[in-house]
XYZ file of C-alpha atoms in Angstrom:
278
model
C -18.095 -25.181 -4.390
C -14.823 -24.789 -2.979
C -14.087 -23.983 1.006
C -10.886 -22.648 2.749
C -9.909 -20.975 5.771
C -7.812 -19.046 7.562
C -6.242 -15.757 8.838
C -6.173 -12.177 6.125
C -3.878 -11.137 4.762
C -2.600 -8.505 2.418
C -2.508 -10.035 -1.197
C 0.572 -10.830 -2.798
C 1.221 -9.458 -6.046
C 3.269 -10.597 -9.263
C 4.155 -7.809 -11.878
C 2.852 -9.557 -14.387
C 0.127 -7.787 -17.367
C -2.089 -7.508 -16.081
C -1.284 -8.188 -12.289
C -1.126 -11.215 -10.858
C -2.938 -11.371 -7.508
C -2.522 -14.423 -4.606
C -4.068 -14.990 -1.001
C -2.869 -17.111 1.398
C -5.447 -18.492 3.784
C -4.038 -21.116 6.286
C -2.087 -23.993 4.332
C -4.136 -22.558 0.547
C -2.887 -20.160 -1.565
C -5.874 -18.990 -3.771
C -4.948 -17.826 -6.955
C -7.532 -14.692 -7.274
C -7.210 -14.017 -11.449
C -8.416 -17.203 -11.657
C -11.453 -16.223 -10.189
C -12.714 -13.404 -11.612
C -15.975 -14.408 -12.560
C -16.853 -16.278 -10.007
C -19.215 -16.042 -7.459
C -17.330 -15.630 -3.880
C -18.955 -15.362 -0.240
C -16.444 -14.479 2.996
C -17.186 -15.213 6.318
C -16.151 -13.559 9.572
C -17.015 -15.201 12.665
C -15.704 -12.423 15.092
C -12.022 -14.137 15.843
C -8.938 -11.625 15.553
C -5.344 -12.599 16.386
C -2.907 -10.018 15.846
C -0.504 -10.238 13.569
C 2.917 -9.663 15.543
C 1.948 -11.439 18.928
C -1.019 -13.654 17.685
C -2.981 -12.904 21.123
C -7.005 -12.559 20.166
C -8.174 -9.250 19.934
C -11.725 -7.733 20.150
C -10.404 -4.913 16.953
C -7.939 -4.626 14.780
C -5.793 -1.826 15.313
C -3.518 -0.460 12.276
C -4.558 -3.045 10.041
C -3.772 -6.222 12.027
C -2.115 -5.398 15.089
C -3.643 -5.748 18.588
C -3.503 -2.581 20.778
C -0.909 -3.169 23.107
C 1.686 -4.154 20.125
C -0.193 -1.068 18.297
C 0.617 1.296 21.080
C 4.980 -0.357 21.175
C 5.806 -1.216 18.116
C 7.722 1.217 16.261
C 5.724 -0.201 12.565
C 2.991 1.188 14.444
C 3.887 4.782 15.280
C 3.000 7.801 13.626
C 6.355 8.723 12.184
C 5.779 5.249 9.765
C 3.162 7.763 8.400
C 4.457 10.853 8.339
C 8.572 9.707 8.014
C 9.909 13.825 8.458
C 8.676 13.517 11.854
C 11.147 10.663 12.795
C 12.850 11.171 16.255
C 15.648 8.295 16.325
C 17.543 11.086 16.578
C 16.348 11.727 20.182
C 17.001 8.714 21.597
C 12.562 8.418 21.687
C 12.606 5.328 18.866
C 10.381 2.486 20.574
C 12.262 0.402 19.069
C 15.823 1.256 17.652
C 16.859 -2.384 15.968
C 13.930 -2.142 14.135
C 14.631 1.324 12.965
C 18.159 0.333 12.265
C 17.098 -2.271 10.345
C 14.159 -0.897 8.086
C 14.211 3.015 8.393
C 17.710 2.942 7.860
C 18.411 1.822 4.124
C 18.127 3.328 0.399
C 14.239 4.307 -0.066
C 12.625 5.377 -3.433
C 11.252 9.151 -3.701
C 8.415 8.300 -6.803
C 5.910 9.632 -8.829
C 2.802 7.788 -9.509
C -0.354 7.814 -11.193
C -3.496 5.576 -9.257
C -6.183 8.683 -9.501
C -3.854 11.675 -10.410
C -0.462 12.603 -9.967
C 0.698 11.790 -6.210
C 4.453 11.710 -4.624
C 5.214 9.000 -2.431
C 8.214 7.217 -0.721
C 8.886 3.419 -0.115
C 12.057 1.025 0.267
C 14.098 0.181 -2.738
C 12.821 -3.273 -1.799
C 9.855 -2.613 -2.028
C 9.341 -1.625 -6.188
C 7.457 -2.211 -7.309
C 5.288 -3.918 -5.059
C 4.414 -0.651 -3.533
C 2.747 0.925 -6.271
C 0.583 -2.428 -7.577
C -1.008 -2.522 -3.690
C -1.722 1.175 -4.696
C -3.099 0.275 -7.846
C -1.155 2.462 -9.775
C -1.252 2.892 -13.809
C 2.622 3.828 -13.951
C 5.209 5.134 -11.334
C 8.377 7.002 -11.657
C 11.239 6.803 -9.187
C 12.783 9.919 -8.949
C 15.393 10.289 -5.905
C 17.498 7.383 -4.440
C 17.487 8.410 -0.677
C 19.681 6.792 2.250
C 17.507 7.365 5.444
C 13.556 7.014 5.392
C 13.768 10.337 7.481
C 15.665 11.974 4.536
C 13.037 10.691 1.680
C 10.367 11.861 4.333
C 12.127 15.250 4.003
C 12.427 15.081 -0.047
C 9.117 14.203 -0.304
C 7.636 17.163 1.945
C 9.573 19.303 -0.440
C 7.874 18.132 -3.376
C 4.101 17.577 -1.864
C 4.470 21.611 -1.680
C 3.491 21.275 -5.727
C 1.776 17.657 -5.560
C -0.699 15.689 -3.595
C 1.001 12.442 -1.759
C -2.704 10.807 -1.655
C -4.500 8.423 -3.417
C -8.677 9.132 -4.072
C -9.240 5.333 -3.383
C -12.629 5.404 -4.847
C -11.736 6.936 -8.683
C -8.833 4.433 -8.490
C -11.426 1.881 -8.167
C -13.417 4.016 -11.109
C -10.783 3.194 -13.834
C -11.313 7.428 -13.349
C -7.514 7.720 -14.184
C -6.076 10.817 -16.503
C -3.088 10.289 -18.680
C -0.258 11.563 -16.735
C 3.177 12.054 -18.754
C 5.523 11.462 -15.459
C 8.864 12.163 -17.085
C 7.244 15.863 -17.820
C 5.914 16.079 -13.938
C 9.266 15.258 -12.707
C 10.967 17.923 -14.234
C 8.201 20.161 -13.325
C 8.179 19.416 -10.441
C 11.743 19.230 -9.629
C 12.219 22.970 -10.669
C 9.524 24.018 -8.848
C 11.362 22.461 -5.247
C 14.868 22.902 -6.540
C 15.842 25.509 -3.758
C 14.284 22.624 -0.991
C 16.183 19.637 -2.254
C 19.443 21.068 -2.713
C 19.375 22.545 0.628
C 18.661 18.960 1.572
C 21.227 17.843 -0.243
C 23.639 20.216 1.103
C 22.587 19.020 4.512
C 23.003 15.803 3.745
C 25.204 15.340 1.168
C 24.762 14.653 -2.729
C 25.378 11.018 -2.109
C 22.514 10.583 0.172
C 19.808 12.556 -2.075
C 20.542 10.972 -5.291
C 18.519 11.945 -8.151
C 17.477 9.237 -10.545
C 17.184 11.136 -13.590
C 17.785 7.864 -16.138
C 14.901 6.033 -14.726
C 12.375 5.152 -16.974
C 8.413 4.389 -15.820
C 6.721 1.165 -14.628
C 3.584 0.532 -15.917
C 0.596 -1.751 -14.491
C -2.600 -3.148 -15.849
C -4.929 -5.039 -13.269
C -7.309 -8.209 -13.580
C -10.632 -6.025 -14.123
C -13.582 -6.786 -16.387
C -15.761 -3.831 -15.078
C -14.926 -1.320 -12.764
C -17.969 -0.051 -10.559
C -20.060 3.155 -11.252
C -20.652 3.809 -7.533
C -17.827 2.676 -5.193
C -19.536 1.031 -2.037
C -16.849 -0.156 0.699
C -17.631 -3.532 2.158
C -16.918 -4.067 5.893
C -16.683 -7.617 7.285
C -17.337 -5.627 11.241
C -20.744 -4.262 10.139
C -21.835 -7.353 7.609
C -20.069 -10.360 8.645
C -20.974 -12.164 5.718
C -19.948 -10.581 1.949
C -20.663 -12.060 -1.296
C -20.624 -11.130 -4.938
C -19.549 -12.041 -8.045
C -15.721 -10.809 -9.139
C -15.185 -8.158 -11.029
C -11.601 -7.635 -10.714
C -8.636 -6.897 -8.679
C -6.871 -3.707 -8.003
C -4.155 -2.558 -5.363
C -5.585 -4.275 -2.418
C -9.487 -4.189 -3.412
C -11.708 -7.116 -4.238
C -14.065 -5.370 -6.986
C -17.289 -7.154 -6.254
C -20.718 -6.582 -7.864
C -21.910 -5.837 -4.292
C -19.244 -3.811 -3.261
C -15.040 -3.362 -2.582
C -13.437 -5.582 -0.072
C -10.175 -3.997 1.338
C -8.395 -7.087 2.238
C -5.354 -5.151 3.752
C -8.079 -3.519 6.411
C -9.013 -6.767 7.401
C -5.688 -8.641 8.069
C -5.447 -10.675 11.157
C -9.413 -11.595 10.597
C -10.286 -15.040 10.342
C -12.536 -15.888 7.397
C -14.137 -18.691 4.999
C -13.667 -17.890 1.749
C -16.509 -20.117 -0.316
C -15.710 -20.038 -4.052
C -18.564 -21.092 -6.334
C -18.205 -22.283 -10.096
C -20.958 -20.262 -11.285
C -20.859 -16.053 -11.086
């Protein structure tokens, strides 16, 4: 049996087929392909630092954060969610370096497929990270945008004609259709044609470029079954969780007792006990 320790995190990913999948807890990085498998048990024993000020905290707030960093950082504020409703522009940003830094930069209007056809928006730096913590099956970028207010904007324009969610649990399913991007781009670009190019007329062609060369990532994920019934696991309620691996996908643990969402969980401190024998 092996023992380690330490504070969650979310799990770094290598775009490798299928996905390679890491965790760092304190001074160990566990490489999690390895261990699908294997029989693994986690821990919680109630402690919580947060993950910008490292000051304990009775809950996790925004997956990691404490609640007075939750309630001032600008990471933390609604507009992170719902980028169109940015308001740098009023002077109101709770913290304007930060937005200088992060919310203004090229982001990626995509396509992708995790349980349907979805729209999204992340930073160029981000692909394709992004869409392997979604667990998607392929992704398309479609507009290279200069603000994250402006892909916010594109990306309200589109979600008109597509969902920009994710149905966590069919991900989880393998419950996946065939999707044929390339097609639902150009659909969908002719069905929000008048939106984007009064967009672009706003902003300029230069700022809503379309990416109309691009050609589609594809993912496959460390998975050797994926569950009938998709039961979350929650380290608040049950402290201790344990179960054979099943696989890995987007930020899930697929146990045989359950899905672990190690991204709800950062800032918890756990220990992770890995047994030979599944």
């Amino acid at each position: 049996m092996t023992l380690v320790s330490g504070q969650l995190h979310k799990m770094f990913t290598q775009d490798t087929q299928p996905v390679s999948y890491s965790l760092e807890l304190g001074d160990t990085v566990v490489m999690l392909n390895d261990l699908v498998g294997k029989k693994l048990k986690f821990s919680f024993h109630g402690a919580i630092n947060c993950s910008h000020c490292g000051r304990k905290t009775k809950k996790s707030y925004s997956q990691g954060f404490c609640y007075p960093c939750f309630k001032k950082l600008a990471q933390c504020d609604t507009c992170i969610m719902s980028p169109e409703k940015c308001h740098y522009d009023a002077g109101t940003c709770r913290e304007p370096e930060w937005g200088e830094k992060f919310c203004f930069q090229d982001h990626i209007v995509y396509l992708a497929n995790s349980s349907g056809l979805k729209v999204g928006i992340t930073r160029e730096t981000q692909i394709p990270t992004r869409w392997m913590d979604q667990g998607a099956l392929a992704a398309l970028p479609i507009f290279r945008v200069k603000t994250r207010k402006q892909s916010g904007l594109v990306e309200d324009a589109i979600r008109q004609h597509a969902s920009d969610r994710t149905n966590w649990r069919n991900m989880l399913k393998g419950l996946s259709p065939e999707i044929d991007l390339l097609a639902e781009r150009d659909r969908l670009l002719e069905l929000a044609k008048d939106e984007i190019s009064a967009l672009q007329a706003e902003f300029g062609l230069e700022a809503i470029y379309p990416l109309l060369d691009a050609k589609p990532f594809v993912f496959s994920y460390p998975v050797v079954q994926h569950p009938e019934k998709v039961t979350a696991l929650n380290l608040d309620k049950t402290p201790e969780v344990e179960g054979t691996l099943r696989g890995i996908k987007g930020q899930y643990l697929i146990l045989d007792s359950g899905v672990l969402n190690i991204r709800k969980f950062s800032a918890y401190h756990v220990d992770l006990e890995i047994s030979e024998d599944g």
